[in-house]
mmCIF file with all atom_site columns, C-alpha atoms in Angstrom:
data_model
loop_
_atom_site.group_PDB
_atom_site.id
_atom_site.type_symbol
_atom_site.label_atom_id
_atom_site.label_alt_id
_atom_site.label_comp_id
_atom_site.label_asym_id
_atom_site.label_entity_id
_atom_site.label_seq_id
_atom_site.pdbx_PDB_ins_code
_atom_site.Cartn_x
_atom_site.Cartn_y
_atom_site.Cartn_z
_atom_site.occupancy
_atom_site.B_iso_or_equiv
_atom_site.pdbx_formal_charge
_atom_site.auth_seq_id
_atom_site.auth_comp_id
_atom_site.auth_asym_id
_atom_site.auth_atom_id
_atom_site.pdbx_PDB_model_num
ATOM 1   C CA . UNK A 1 1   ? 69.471 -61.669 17.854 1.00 0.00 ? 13  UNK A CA 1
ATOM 2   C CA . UNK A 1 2   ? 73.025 -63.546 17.674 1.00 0.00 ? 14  UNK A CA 1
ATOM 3   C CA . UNK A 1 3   ? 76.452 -61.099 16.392 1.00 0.00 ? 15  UNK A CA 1
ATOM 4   C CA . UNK A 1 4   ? 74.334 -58.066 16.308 1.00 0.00 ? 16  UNK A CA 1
ATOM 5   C CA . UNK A 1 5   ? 77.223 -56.305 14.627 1.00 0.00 ? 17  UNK A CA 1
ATOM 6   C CA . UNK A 1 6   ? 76.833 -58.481 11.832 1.00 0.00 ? 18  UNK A CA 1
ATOM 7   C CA . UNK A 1 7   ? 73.186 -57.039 10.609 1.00 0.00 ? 19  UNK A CA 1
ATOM 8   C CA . UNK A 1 8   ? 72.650 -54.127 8.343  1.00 0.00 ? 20  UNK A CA 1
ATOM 9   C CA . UNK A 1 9   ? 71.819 -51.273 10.187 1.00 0.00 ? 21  UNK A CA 1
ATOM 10  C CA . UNK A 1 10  ? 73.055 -52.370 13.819 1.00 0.00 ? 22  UNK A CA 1
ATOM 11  C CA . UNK A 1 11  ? 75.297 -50.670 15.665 1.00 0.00 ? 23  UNK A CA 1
ATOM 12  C CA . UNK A 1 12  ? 78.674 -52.441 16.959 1.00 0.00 ? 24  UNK A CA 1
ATOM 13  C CA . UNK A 1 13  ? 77.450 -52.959 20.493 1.00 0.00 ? 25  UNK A CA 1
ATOM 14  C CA . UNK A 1 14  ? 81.120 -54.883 21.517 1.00 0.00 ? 26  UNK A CA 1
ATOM 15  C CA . UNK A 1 15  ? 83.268 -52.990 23.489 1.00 0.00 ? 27  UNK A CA 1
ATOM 16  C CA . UNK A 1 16  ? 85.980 -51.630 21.911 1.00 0.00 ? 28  UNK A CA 1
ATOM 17  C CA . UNK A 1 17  ? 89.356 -53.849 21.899 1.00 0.00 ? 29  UNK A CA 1
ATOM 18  C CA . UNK A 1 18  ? 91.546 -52.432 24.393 1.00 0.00 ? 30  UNK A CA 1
ATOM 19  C CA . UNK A 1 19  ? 93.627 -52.890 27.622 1.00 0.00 ? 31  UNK A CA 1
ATOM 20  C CA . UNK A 1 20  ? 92.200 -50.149 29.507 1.00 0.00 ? 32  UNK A CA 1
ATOM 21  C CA . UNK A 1 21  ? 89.002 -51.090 31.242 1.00 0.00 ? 33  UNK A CA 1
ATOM 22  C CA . UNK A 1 22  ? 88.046 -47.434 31.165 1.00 0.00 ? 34  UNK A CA 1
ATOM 23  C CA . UNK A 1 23  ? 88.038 -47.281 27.696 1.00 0.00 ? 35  UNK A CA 1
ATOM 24  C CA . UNK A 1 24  ? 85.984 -50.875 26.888 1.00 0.00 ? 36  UNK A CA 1
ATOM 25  C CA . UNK A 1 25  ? 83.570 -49.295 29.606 1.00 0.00 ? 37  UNK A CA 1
ATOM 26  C CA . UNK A 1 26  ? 83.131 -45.859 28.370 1.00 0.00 ? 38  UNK A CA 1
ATOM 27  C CA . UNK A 1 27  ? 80.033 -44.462 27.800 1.00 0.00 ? 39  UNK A CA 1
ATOM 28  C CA . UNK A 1 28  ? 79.324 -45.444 23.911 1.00 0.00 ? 40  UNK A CA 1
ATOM 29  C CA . UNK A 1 29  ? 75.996 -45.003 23.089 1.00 0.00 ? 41  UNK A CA 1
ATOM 30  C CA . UNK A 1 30  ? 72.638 -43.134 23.984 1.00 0.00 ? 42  UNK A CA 1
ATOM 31  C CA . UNK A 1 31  ? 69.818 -44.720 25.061 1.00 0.00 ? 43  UNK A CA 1
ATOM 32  C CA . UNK A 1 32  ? 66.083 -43.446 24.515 1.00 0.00 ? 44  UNK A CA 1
ATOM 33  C CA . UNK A 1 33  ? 63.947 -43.913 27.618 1.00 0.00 ? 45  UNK A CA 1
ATOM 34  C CA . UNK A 1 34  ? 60.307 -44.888 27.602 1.00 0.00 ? 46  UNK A CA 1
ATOM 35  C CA . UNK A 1 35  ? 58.005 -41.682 28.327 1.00 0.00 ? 47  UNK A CA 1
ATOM 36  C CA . UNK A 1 36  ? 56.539 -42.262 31.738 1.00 0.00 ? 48  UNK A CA 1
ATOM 37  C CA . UNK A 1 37  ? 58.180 -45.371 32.613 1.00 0.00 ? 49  UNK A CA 1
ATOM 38  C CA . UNK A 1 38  ? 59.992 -46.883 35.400 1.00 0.00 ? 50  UNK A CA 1
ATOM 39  C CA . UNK A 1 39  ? 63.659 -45.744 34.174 1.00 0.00 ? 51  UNK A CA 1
ATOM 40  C CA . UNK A 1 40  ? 62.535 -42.127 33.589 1.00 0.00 ? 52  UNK A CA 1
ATOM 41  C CA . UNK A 1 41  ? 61.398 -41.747 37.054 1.00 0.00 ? 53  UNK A CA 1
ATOM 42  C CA . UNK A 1 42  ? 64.461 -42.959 38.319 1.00 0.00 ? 54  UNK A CA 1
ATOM 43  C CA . UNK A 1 43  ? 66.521 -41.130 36.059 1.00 0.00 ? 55  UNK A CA 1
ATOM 44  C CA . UNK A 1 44  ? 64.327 -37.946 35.444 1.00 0.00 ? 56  UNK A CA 1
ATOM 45  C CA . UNK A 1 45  ? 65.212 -37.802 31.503 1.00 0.00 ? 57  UNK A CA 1
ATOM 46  C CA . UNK A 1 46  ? 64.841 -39.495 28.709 1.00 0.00 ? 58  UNK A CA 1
ATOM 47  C CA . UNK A 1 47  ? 68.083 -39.761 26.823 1.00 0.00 ? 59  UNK A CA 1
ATOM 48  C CA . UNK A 1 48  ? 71.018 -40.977 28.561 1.00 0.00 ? 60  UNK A CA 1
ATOM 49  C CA . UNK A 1 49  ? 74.441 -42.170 27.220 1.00 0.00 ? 61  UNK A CA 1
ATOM 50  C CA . UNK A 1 50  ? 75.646 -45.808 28.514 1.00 0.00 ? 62  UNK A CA 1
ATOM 51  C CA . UNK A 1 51  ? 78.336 -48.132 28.362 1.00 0.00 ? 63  UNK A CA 1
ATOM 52  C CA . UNK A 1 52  ? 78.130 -51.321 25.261 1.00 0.00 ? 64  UNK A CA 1
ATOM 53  C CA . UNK A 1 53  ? 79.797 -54.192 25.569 1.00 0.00 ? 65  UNK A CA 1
ATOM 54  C CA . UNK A 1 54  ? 77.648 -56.921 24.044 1.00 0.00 ? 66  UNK A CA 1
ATOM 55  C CA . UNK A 1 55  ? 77.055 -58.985 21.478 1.00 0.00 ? 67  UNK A CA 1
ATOM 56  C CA . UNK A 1 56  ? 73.350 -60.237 21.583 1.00 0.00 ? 68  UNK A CA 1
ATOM 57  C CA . UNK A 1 57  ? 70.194 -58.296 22.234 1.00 0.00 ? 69  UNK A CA 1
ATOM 58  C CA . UNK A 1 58  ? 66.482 -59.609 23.042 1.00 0.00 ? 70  UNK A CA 1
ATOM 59  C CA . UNK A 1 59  ? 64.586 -60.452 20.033 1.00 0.00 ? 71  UNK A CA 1
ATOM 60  C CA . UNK A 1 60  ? 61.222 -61.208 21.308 1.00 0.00 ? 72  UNK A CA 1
ATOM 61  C CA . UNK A 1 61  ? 60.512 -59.822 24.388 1.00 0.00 ? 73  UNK A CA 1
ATOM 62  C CA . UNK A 1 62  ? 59.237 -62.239 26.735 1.00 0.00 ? 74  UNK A CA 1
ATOM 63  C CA . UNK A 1 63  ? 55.653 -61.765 28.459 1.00 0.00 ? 75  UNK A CA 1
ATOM 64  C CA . UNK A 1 64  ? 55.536 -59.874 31.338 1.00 0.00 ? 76  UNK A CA 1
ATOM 65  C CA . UNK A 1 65  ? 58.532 -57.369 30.389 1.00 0.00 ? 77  UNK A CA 1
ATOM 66  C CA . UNK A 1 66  ? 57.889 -54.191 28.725 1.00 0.00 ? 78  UNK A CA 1
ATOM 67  C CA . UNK A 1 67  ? 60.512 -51.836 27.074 1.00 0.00 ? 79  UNK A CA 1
ATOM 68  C CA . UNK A 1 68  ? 62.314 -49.602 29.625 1.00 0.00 ? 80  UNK A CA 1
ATOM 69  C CA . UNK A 1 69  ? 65.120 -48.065 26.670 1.00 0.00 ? 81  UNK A CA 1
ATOM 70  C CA . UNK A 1 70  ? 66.280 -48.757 23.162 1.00 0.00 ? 82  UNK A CA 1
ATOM 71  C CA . UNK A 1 71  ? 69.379 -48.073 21.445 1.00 0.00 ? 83  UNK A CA 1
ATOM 72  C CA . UNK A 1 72  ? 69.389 -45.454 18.416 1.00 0.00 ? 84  UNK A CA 1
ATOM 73  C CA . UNK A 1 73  ? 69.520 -48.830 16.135 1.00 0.00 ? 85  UNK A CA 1
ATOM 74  C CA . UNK A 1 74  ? 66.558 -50.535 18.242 1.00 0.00 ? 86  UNK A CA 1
ATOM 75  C CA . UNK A 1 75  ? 67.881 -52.824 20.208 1.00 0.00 ? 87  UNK A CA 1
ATOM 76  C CA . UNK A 1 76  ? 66.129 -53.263 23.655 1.00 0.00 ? 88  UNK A CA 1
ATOM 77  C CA . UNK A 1 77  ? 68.871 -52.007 26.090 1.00 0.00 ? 89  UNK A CA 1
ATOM 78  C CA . UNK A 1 78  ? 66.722 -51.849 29.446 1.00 0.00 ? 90  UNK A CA 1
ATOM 79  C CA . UNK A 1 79  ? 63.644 -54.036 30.516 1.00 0.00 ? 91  UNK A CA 1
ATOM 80  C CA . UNK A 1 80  ? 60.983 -53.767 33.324 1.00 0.00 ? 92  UNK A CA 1
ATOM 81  C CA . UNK A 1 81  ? 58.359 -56.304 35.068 1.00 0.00 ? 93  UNK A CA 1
ATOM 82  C CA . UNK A 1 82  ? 55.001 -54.928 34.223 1.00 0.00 ? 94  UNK A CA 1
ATOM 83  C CA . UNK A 1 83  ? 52.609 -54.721 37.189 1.00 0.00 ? 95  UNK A CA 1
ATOM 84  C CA . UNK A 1 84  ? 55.571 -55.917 39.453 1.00 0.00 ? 96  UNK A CA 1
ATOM 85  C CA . UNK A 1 85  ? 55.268 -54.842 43.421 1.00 0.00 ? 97  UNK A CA 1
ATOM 86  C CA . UNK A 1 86  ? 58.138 -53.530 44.057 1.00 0.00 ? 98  UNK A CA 1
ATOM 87  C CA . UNK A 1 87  ? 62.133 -52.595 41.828 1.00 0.00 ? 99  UNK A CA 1
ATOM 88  C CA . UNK A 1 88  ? 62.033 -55.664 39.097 1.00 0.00 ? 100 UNK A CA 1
ATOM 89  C CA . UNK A 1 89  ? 64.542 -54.120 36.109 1.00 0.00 ? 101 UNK A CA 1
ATOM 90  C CA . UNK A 1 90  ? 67.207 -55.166 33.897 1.00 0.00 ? 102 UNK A CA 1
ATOM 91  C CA . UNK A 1 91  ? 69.791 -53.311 32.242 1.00 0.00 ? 103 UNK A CA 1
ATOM 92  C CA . UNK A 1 92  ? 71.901 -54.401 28.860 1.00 0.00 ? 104 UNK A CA 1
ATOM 93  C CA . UNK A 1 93  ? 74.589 -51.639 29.583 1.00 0.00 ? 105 UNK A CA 1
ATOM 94  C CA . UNK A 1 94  ? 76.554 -51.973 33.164 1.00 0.00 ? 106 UNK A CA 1
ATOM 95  C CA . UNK A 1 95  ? 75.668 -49.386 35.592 1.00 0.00 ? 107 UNK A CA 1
ATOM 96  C CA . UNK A 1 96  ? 77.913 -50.916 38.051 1.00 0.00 ? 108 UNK A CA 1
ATOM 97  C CA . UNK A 1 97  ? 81.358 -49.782 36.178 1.00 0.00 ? 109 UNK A CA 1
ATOM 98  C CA . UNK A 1 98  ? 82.276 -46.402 38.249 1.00 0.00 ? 110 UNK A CA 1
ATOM 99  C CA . UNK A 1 99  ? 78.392 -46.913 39.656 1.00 0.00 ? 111 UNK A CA 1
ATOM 100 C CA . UNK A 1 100 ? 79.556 -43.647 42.231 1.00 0.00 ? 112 UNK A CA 1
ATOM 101 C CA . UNK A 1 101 ? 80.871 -41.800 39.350 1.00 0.00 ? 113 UNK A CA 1
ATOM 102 C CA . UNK A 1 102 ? 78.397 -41.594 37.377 1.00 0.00 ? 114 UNK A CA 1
ATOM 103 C CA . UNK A 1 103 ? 74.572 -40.078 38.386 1.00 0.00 ? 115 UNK A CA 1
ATOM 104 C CA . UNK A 1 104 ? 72.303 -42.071 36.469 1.00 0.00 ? 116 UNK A CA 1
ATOM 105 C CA . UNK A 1 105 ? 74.025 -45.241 37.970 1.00 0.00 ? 117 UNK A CA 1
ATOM 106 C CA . UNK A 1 106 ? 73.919 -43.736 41.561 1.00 0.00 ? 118 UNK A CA 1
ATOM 107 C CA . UNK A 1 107 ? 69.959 -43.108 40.601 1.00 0.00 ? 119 UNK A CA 1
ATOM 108 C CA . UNK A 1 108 ? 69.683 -46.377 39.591 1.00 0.00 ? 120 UNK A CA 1
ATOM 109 C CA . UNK A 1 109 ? 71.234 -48.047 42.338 1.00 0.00 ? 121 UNK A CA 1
ATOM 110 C CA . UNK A 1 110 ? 69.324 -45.546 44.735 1.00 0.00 ? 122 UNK A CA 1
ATOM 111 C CA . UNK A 1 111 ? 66.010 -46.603 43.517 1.00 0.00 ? 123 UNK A CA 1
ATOM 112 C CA . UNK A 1 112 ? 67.529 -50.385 43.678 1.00 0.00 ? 124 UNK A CA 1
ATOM 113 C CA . UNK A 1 113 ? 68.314 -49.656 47.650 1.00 0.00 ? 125 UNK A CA 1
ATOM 114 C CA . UNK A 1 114 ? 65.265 -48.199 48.400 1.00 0.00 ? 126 UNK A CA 1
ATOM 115 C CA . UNK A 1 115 ? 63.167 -51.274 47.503 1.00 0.00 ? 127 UNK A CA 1
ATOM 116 C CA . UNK A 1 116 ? 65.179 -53.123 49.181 1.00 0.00 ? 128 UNK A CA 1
ATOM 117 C CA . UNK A 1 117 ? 64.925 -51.606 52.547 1.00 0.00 ? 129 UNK A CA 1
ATOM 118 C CA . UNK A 1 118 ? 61.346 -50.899 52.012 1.00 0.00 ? 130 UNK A CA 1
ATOM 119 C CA . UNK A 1 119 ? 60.912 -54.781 51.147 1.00 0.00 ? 131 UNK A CA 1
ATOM 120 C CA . UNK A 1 120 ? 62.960 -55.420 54.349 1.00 0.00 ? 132 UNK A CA 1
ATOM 121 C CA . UNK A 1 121 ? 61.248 -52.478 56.902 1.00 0.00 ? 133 UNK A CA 1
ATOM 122 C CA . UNK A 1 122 ? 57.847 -54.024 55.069 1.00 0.00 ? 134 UNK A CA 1
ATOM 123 C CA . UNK A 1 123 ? 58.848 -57.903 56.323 1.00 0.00 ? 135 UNK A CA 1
ATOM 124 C CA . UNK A 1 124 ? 61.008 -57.009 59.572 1.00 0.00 ? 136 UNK A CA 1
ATOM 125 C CA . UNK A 1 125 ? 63.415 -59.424 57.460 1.00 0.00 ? 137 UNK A CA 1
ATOM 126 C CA . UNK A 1 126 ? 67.014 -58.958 57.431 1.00 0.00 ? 138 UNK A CA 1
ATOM 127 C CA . UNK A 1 127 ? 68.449 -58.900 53.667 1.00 0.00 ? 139 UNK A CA 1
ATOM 128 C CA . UNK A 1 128 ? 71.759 -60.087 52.477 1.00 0.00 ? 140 UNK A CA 1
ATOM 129 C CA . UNK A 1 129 ? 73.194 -58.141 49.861 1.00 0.00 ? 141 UNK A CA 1
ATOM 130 C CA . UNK A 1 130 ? 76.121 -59.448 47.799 1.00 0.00 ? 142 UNK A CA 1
ATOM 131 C CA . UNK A 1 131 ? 78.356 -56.923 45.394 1.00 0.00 ? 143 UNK A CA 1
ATOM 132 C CA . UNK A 1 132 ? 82.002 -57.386 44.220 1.00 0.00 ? 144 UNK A CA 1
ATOM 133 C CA . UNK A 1 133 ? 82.649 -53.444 44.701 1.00 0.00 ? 145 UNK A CA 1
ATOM 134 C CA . UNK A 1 134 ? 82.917 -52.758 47.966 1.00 0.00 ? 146 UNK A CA 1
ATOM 135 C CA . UNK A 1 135 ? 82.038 -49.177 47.850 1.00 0.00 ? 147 UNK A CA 1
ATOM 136 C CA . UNK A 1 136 ? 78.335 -50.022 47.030 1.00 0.00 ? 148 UNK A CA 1
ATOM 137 C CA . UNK A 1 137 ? 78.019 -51.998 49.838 1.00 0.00 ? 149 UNK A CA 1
ATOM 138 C CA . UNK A 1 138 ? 79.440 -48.960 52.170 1.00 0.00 ? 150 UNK A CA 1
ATOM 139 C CA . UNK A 1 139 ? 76.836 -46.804 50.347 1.00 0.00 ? 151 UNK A CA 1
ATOM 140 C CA . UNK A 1 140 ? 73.953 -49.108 50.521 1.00 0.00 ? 152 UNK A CA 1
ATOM 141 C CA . UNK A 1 141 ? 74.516 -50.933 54.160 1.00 0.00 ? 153 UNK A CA 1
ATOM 142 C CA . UNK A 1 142 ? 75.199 -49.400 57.698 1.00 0.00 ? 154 UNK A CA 1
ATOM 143 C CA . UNK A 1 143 ? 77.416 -52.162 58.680 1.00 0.00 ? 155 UNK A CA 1
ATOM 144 C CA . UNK A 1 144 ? 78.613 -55.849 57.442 1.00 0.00 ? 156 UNK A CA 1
ATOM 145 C CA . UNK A 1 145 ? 78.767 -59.263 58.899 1.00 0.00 ? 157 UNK A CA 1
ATOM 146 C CA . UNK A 1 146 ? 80.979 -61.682 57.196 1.00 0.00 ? 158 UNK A CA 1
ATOM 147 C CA . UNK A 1 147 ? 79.989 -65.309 58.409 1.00 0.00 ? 159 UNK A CA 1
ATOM 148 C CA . UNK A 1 148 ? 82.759 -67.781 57.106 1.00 0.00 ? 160 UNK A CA 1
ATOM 149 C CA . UNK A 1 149 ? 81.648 -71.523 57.526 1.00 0.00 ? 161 UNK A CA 1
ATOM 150 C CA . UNK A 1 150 ? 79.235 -71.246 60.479 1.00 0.00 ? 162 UNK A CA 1
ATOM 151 C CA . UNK A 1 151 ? 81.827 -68.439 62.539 1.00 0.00 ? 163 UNK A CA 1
ATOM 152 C CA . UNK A 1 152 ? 81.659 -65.387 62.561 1.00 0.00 ? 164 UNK A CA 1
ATOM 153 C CA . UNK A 1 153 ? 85.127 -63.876 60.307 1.00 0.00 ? 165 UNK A CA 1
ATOM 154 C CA . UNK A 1 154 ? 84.228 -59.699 60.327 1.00 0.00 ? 166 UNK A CA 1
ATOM 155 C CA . UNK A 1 155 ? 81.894 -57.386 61.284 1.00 0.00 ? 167 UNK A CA 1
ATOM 156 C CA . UNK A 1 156 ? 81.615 -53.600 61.108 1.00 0.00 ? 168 UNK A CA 1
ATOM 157 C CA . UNK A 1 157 ? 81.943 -51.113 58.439 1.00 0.00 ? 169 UNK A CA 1
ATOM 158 C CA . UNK A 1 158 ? 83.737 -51.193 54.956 1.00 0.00 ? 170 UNK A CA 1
ATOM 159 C CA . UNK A 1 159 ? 86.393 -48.846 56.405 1.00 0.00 ? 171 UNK A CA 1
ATOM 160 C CA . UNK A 1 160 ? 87.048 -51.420 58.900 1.00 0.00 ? 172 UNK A CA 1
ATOM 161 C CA . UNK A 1 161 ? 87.898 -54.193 56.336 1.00 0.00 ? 173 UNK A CA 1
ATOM 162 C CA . UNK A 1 162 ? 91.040 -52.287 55.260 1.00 0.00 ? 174 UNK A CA 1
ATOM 163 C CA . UNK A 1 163 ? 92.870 -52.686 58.609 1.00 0.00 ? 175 UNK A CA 1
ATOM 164 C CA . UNK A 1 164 ? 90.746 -56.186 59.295 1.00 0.00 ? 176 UNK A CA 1
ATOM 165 C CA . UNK A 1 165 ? 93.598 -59.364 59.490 1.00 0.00 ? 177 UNK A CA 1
ATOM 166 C CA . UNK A 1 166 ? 92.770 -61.892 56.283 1.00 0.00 ? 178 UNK A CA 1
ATOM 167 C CA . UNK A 1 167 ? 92.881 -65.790 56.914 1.00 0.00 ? 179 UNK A CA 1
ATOM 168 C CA . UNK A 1 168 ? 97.026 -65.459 55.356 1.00 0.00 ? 180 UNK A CA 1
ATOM 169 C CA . UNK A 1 169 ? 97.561 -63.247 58.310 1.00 0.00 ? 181 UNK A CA 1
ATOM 170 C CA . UNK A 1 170 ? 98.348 -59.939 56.198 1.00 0.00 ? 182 UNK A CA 1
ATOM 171 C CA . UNK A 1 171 ? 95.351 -57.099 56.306 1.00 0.00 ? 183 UNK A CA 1
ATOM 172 C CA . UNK A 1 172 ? 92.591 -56.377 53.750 1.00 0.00 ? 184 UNK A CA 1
ATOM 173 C CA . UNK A 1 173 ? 90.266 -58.837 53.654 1.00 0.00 ? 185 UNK A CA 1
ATOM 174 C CA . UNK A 1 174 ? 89.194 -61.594 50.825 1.00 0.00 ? 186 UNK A CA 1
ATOM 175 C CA . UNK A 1 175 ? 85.498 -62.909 50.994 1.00 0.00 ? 187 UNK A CA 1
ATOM 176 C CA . UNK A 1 176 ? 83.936 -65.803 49.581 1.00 0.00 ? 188 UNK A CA 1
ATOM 177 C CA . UNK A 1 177 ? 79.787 -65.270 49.761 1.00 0.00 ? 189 UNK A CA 1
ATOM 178 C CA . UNK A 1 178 ? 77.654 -68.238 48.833 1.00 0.00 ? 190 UNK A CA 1
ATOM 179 C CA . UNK A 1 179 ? 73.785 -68.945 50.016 1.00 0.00 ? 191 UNK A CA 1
ATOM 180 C CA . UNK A 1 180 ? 72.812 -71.829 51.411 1.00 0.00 ? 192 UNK A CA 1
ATOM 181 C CA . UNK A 1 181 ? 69.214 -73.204 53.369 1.00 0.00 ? 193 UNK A CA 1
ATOM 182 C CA . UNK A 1 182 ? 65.907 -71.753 52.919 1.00 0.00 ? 194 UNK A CA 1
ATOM 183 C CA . UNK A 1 183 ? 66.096 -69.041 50.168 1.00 0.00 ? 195 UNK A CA 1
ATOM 184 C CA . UNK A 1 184 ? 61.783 -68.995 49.693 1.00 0.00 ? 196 UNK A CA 1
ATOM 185 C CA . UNK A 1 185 ? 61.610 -65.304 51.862 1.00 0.00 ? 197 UNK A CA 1
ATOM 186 C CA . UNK A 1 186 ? 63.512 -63.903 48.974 1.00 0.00 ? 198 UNK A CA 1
ATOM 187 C CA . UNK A 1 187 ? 61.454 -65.518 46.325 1.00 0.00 ? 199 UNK A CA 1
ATOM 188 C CA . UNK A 1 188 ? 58.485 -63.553 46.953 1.00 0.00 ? 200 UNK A CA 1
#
């Protein structure tokens, strides 16, 4: 659906309009869960509240996805993969605001870690795992490599990177991730 604020009976799913990010992120709405689903067994409920900040929602759901949660108003706010192997979920709200401050994101991003290191322990593959906040990286990984056209730029932990020299000379440390070559072992 497009401007969801503009139907009858929608709620105003925009964040609100204001300079503090911990306000526009805030915790706005509650969510009902599926019964027996993939987000209650990660989360353990089935009512949590979670941050709003957009402006379209799914109208038809596409096959292959089933309903994870819905906002009071209806509007599909978390999706699963039916049948899928392994974690396959998407989220409307954004966990990853405060994830560590808040324990249904922690959950979430738990449940997101384990599957990944079972998918990697499973396929004695080595994963690559890209986040802007640092601090989910330290939570999720026992140590990072930072590979900077071809050479090797860092490696160690995220505690490291705070006394690690940047390319300008000064400390802290500024990183560029792209991926490049043979992506397929991912794909699976």
């Amino acid at each position: 659906e497009t401007e969801l604020q503009d139907i009858e009976g929608r709620l105003d799913h925009r964040a609100p309009q204001h300079d503090d990010v911990d306000v526009r992120y805030a915790p706005s709405h509650a969510i009902n869960i599926r019964s027996g689903g993939m987000l209650e067994q990660i989360l353990g409920k089935r009512e949590t509240m979670v941050n709003s900040i957009h402006r379209q929602g799914i109208k038809r759901l596409a096959k292959g996805l089933q309903v994870e949660a819905t906002a009071p108003d209806g509007i599909i706010e978390a999706v699963s993969v039916r049948d899928a192997k392994s974690f396959a979920m998407g989220t409307q709200w954004h966990p990853e605001f405060k994830a560590l401050n808040n324990p249904d994101s922690v959950r979430l991003f738990t449940a997101f870690g384990n599957a990944v290191r079972a998918y990697a322990t499973a396929r004695g593959k080595t994963l690559f795992i890209s986040s802007h906040i640092l601090s989910e990286l330290a939570e999720m990984c026992d140590a990072m490599v930072f590979i900077d056209s071809g050479s090797l730029v860092f490696q160690g932990h995220a505690d490291d990177l705070k006394h690690a020299p940047d390319v300008a000379g000064g400390t802290g440390f500024v990183v560029q991730v792209a991926v490049a070559g043979d992506t397929t072992a991912f794909q699976e």
